[in-house]
Short mmCIF file of C-alpha atoms in Angstrom, two decimals:
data_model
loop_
_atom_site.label_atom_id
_atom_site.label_comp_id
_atom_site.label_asym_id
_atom_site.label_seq_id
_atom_site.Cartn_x
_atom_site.Cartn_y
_atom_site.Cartn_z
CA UNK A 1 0.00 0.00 0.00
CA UNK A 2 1.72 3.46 -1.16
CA UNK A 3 2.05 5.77 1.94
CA UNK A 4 0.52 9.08 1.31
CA UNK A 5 2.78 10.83 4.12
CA UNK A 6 4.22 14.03 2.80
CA UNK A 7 8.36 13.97 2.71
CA UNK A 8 10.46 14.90 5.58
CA UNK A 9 12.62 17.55 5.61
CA UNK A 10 15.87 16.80 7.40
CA UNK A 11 17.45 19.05 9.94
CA UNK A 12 20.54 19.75 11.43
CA UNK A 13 20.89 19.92 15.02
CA UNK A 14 23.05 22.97 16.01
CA UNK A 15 25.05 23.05 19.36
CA UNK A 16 23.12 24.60 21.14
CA UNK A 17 19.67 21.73 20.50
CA UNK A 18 18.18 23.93 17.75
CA UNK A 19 17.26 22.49 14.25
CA UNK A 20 17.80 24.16 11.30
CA UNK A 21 16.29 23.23 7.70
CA UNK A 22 19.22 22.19 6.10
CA UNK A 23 17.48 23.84 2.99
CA UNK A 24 17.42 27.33 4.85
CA UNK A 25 21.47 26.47 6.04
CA UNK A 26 22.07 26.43 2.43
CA UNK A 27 20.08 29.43 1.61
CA UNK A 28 22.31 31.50 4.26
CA UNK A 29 25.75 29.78 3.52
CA UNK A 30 25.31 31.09 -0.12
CA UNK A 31 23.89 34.49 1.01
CA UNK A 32 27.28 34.64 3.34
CA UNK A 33 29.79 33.71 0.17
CA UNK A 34 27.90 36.07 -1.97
CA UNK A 35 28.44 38.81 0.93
CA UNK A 36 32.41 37.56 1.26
CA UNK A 37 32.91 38.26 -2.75
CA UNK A 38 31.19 41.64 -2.48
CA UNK A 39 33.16 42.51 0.60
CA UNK A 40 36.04 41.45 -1.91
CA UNK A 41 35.41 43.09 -4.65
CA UNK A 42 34.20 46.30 -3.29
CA UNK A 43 35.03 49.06 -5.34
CA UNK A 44 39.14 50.80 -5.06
CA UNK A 45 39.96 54.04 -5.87
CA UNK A 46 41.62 53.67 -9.48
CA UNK A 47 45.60 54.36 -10.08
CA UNK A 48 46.32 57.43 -11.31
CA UNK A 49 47.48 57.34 -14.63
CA UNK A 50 50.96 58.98 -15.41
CA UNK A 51 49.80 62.31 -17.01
CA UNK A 52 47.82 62.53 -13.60
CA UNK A 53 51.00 61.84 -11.35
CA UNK A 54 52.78 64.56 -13.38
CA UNK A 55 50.64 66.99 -12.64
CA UNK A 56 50.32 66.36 -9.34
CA UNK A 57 54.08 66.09 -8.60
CA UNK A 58 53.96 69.38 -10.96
CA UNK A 59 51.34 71.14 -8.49
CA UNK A 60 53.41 70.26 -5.44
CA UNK A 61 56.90 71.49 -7.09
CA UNK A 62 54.95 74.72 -8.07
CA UNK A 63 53.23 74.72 -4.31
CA UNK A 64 56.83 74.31 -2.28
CA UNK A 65 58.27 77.20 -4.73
CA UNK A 66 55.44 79.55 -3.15
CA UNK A 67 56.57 78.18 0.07
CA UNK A 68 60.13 78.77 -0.54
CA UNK A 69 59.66 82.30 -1.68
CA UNK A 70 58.18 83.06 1.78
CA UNK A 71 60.74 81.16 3.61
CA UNK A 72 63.03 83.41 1.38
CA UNK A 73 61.08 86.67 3.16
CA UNK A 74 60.94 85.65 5.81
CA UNK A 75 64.38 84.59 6.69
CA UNK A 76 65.43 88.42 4.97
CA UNK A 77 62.98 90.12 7.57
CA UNK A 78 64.16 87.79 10.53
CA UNK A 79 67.80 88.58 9.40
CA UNK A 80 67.01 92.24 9.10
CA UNK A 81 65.26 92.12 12.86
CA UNK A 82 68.45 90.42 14.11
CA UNK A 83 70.78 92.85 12.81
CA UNK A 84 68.71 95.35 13.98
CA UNK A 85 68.14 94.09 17.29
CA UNK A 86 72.10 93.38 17.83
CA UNK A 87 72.34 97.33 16.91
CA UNK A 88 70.47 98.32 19.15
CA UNK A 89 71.47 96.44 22.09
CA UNK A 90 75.19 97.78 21.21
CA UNK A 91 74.04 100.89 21.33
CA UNK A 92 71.93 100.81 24.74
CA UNK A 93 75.10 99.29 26.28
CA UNK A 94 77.36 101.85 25.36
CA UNK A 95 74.38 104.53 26.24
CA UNK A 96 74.61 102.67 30.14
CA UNK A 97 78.46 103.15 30.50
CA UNK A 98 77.92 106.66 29.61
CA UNK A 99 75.63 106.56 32.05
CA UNK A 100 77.41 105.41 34.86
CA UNK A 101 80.05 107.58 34.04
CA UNK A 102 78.17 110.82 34.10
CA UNK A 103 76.52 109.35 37.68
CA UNK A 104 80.25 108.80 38.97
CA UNK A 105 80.90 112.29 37.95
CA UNK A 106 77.78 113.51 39.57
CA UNK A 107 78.87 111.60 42.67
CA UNK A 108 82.40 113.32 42.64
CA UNK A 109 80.22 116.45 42.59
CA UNK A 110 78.03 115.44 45.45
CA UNK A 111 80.76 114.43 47.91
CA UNK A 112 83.03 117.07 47.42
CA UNK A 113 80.09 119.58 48.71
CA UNK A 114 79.13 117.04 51.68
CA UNK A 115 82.85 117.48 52.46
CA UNK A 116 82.82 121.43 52.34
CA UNK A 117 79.31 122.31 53.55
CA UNK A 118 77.63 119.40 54.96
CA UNK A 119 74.44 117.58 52.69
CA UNK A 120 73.14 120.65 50.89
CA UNK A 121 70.17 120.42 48.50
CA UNK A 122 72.59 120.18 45.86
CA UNK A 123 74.61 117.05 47.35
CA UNK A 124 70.76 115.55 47.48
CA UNK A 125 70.23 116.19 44.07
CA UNK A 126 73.31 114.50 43.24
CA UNK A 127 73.36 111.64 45.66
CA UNK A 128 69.64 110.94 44.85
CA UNK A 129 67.94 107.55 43.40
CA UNK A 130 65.59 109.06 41.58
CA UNK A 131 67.03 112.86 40.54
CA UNK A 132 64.49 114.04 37.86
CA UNK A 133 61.90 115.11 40.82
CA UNK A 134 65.04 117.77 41.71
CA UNK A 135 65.59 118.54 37.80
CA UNK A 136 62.51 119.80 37.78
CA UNK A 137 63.23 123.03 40.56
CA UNK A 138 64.69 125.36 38.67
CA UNK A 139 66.12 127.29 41.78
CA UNK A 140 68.34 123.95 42.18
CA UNK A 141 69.88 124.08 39.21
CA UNK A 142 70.92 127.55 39.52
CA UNK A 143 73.50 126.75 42.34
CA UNK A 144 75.61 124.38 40.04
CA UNK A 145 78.09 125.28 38.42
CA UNK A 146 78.14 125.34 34.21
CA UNK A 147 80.07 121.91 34.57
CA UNK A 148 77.74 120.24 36.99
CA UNK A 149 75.20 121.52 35.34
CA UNK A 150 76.54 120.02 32.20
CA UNK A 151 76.37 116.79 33.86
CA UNK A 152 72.95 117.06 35.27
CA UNK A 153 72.05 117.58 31.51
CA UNK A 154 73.64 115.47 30.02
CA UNK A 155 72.43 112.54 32.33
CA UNK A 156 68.73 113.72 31.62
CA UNK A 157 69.73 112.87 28.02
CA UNK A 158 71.33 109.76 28.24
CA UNK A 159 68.57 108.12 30.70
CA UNK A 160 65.72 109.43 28.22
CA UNK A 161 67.19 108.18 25.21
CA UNK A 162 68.61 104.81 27.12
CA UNK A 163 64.43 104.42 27.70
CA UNK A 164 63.83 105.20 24.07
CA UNK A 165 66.19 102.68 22.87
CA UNK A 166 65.12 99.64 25.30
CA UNK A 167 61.60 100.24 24.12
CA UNK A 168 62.58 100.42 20.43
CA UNK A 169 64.90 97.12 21.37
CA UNK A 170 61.69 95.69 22.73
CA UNK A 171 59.46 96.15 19.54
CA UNK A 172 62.40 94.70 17.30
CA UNK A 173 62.51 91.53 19.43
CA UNK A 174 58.68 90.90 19.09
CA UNK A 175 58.81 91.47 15.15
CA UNK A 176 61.91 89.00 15.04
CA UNK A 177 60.15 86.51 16.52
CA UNK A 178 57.26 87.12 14.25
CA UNK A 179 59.70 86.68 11.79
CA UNK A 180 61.15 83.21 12.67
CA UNK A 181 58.08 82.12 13.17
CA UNK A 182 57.09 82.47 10.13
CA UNK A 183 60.23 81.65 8.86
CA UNK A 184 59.39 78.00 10.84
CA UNK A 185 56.09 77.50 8.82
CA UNK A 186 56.93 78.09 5.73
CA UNK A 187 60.14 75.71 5.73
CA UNK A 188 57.47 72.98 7.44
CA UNK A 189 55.66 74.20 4.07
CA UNK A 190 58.13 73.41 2.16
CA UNK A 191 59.49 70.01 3.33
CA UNK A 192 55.93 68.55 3.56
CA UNK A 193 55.00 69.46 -0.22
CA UNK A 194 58.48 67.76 -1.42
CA UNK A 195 58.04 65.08 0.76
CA UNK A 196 54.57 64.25 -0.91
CA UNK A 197 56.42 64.75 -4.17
CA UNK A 198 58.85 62.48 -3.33
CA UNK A 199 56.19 59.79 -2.13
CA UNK A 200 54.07 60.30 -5.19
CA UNK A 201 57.51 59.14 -7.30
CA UNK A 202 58.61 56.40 -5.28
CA UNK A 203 55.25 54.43 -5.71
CA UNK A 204 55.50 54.64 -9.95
CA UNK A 205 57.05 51.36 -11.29
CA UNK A 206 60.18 51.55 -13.98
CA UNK A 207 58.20 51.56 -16.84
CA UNK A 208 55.58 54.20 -14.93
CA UNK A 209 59.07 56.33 -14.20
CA UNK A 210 60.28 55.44 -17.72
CA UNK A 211 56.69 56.75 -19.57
CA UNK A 212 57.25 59.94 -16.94
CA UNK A 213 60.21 60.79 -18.10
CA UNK A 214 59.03 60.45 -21.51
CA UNK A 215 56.60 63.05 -21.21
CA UNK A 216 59.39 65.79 -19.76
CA UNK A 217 61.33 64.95 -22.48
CA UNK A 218 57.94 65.53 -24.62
CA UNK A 219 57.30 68.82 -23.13
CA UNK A 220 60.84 70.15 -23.21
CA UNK A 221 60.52 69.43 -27.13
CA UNK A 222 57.30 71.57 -27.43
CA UNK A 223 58.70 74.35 -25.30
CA UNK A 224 62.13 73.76 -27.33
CA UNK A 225 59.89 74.09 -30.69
CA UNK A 226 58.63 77.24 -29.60
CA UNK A 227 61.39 78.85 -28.45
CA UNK A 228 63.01 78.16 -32.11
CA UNK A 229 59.94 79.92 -33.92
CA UNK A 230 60.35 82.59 -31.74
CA UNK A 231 63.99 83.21 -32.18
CA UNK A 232 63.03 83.04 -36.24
CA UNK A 233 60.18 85.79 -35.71
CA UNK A 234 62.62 87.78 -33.45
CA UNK A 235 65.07 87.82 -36.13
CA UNK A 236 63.07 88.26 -38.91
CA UNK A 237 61.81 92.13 -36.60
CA UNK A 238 64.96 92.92 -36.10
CA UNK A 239 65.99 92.37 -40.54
CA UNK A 240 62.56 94.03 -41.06
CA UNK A 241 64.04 97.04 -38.83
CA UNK A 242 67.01 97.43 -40.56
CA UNK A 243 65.47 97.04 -43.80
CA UNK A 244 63.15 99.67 -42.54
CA UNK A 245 66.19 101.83 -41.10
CA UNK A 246 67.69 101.43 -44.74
CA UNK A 247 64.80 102.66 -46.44
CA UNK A 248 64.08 105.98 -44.33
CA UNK A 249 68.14 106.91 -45.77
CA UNK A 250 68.40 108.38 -42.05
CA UNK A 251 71.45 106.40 -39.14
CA UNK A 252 68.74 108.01 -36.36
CA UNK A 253 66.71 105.25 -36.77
CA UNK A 254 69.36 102.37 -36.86
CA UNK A 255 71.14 104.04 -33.82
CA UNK A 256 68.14 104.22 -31.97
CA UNK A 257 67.32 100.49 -32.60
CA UNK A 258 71.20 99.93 -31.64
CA UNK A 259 70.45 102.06 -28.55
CA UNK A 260 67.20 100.16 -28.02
CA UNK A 261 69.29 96.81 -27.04
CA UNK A 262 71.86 97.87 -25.39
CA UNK A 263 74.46 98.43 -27.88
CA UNK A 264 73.76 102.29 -28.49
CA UNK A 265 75.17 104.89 -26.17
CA UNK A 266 76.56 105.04 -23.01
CA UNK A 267 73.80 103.73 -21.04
CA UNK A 268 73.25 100.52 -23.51
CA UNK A 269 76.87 99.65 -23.61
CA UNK A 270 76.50 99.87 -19.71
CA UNK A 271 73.52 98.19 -19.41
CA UNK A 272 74.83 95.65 -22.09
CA UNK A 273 78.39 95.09 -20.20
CA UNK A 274 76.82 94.66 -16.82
CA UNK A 275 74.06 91.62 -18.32
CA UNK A 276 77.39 90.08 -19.69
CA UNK A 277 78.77 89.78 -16.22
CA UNK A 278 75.52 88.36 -14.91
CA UNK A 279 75.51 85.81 -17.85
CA UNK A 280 78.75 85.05 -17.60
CA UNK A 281 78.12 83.98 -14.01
CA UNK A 282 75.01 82.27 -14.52
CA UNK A 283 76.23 80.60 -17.37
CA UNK A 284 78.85 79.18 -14.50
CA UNK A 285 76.62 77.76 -12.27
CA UNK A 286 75.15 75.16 -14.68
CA UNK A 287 74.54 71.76 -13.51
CA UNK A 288 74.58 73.38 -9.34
CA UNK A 289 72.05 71.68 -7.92
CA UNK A 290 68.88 73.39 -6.92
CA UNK A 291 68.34 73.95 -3.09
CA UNK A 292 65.34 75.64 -2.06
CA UNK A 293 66.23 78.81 0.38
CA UNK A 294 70.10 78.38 -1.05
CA UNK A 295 71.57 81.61 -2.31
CA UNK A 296 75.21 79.62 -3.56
CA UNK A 297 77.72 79.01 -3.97
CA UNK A 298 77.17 75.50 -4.45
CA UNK A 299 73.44 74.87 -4.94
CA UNK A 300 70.83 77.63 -5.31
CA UNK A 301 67.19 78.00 -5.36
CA UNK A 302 65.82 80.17 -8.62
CA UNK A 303 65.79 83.56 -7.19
CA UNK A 304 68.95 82.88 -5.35
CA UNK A 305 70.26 82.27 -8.67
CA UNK A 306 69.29 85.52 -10.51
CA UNK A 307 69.97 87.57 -7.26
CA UNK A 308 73.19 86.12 -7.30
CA UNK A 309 74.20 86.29 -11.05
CA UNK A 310 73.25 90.26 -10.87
CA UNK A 311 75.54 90.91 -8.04
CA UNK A 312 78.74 89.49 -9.67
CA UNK A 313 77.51 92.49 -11.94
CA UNK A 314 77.48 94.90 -9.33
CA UNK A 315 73.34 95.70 -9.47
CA UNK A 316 71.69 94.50 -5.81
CA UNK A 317 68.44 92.49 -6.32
CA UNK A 318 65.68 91.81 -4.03
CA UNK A 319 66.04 88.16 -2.19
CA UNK A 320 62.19 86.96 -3.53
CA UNK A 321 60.47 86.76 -6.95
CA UNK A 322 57.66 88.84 -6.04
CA UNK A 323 59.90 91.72 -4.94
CA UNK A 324 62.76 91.14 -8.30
CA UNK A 325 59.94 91.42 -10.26
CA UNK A 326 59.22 94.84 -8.92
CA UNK A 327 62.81 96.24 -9.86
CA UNK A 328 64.05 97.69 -13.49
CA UNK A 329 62.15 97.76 -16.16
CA UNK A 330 59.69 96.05 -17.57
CA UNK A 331 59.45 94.50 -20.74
CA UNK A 332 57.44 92.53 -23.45
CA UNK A 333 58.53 88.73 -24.45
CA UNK A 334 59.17 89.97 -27.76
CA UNK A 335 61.80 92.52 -26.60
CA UNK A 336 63.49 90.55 -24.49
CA UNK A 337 67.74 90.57 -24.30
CA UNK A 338 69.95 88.80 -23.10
CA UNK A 339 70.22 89.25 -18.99
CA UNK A 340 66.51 90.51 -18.76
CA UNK A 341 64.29 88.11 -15.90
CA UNK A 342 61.53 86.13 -16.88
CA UNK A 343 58.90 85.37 -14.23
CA UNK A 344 56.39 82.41 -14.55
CA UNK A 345 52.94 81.66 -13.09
CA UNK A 346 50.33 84.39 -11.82
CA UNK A 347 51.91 83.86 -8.71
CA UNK A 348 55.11 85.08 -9.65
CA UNK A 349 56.98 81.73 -7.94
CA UNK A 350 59.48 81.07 -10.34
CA UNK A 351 62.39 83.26 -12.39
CA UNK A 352 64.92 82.57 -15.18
CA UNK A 353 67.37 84.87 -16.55
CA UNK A 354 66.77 85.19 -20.63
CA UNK A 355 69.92 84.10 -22.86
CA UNK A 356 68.62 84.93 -26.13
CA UNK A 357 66.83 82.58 -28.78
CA UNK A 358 64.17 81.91 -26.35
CA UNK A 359 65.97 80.20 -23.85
CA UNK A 360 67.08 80.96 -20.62
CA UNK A 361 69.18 79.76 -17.75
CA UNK A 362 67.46 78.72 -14.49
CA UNK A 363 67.18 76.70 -10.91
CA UNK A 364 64.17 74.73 -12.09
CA UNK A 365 63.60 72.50 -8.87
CA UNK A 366 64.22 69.43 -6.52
CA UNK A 367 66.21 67.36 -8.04
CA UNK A 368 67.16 69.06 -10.65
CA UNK A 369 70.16 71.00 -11.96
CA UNK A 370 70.69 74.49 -12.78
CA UNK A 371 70.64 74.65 -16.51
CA UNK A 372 69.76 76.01 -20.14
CA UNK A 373 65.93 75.66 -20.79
CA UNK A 374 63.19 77.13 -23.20
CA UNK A 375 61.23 80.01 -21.50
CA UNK A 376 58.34 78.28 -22.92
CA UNK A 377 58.57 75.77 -20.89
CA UNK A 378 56.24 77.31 -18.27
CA UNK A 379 53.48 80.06 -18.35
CA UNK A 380 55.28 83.25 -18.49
CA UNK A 381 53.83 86.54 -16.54
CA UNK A 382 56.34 88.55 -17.29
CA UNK A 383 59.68 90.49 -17.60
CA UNK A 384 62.02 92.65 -16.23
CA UNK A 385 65.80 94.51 -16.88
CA UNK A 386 67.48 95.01 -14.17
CA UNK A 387 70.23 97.73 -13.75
#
């Protein structure tokens, strides 16, 4: 006889004395692997792709040049402080000998009256802590003599502008300290964005380093390329001039185009001999390394450079890009000469000093030499002639 009973289901007997439908155990063991290769394959953020790491490492170079630049201001305004400070504390301890020796003399003074006539007002004007509440009685003063007198005067002097000086002393010691202050933060600037730099290249493999350097070497082309069609326009203004100079029959014109860059007159020749110099020593330090806050001689950051190269030539620069760029005289791209400084970015974080045929010579960054580069090879913002 066929049994109508319905099928069992069979059950597992957990630990604890429950039973489980083995049918439901396999339900949740499956929902727990498909939850395990989720978990697994949960989204990750994707690698950045080369161009991406350039600009990045880019970003940060341009980022620790800012950073440098106030470093660079900031260590000129905490060395100005400290020279200033040092001053004045020279000065307010020669102002205390004098001091003491004009209160010695007004002691001789005193004693020799206690000695003659006993302590007179006058001896208690001289032997007195605090005298200026006796300078002040005019019917004192009138029974010194012109000499103590003299010395009453010129101790009134010497106290008020010891005071003057300790106050002035004071001031400079809070603005140096402002100073190194900020001289501290902007070197922890610094170091951080190269050392993110620095992290950012040591996680590309060799043929991630080997593509990277591939694309400098791409970019120095373009800038190279543009630099060349700029030297051929350049040239092909300054034929058209003298072609132009020709024409007009009259030397006025080609002398003041001669003039005009630096080879004219007096002042050109000047201004032409002293950009020589600064070449000449720019031209030297090629393949220095760059240092950022180094002013030489044997590394230099790129205003250290340029301040640097115009001092062998006897013209003083500014320590900073934002203030060189404020000095001489300005001038387009398509005037430039030889000497003149070429500023990049719209922050103004970066100089080069122009060679001629669009190229320049430069402290580009970490890890890199100084050298001859294409002006093109960043966004310019402007230019300058110093002397």
């Amino acid at each position: 006889m066929a049994s109508h009973r319905k099928p069992r289901t069979s059950v597992l007997t957990s630990p604890g004395g429950r039973r489980t439908a083995a049918g439901l155990t396999s339900a949740a063991l499956a929902s727990v692997t498909l939850l395990s290769q989720s978990a697994d394959a949960a989204p990750r953020a994707p690698r950045p792709t080369i161009e991406e790491v350039k600009q990045q490492v880019d970003g940060l170079y341009r980022q620790a040049e800012v950073a440098t630049q106030k470093y660079n201001a900031a260590k000129e305004r905490a060395d100005h402080q400290r020279t200033t400070v040092d001053g004045l504390l020279d000065a307010a301890a020669k102002r205390a000998q004098k001091m003491n020796d004009t209160r010695r003399e007004l002691g001789t003074f005193a004693s020799a009256q206690y000695r003659t006539g006993g302590m007179n007002p006058t001896a208690q004007l001289m032997l007195a802590k605090d005298p200026q509440q006796f300078f002040d009685r005019s019917h004192l003063m009138e029974r010194l003599t012109s000499r103590q007198q003299q010395a009453v005067s010129d101790y009134q002097e010497q106290a008020a502008a010891a005071a003057r000086q300790r106050a002035e002393a004071g001031r400079s010691l809070e603005r140096l300290q402002t100073s190194q202050a900020s001289l501290k933060a902007s070197k922890q600037s610094v170091q951080q964005k190269l050392a993110e730099a620095r992290q950012l290249l040591s996680r590309l493999t060799v043929q991630e380093k080997a593509r990277l350097a591939e694309l400098e070497r791409q970019k120095e082309a373009a800038a190279k390329r543009k630099a060349e069609e700029e030297a051929r326009r350049q040239q092909e203004r300054e034929r058209q001039q003298q072609h132009d100079g020709g024409t007009a029959g009259g030397g006025t014109a080609g002398g003041d185009t001669g003039g005009s860059t630096g080879g004219g007159g007096t002042t050109g020749g000047t201004q032409s001999t002293k950009a020589e110099k600064a070449l000449a020593f720019a031209r030297a330090q090629i393949g220095k390394p760059y240092v950022w806050g180094a002013t030489g001689p044997s590394s230099y950051d790129c205003s250290g450079l340029t301040q640097a190269a115009w001092k062998a030539a006897g013209v003083d620069l500014p320590r900073t890009t934002w203030d060189q760029v404020k000095v001489g005289q300005r001038v387009a791209t398509s005037n430039l000469q030889p000497g003149d400084l070429v500023f990049f970015f719209d922050d103004i974080s970066h100089v080069g000093m122009y060679i001629g045929g669009g190229k320049m010579i430069h402290a580009p960054h970490p890890g890199a030499d100084v050298r001859e580069e294409s002006i093109y090879y960043m966004p310019i913002y402007g230019s300058v002639r110093p002397g």
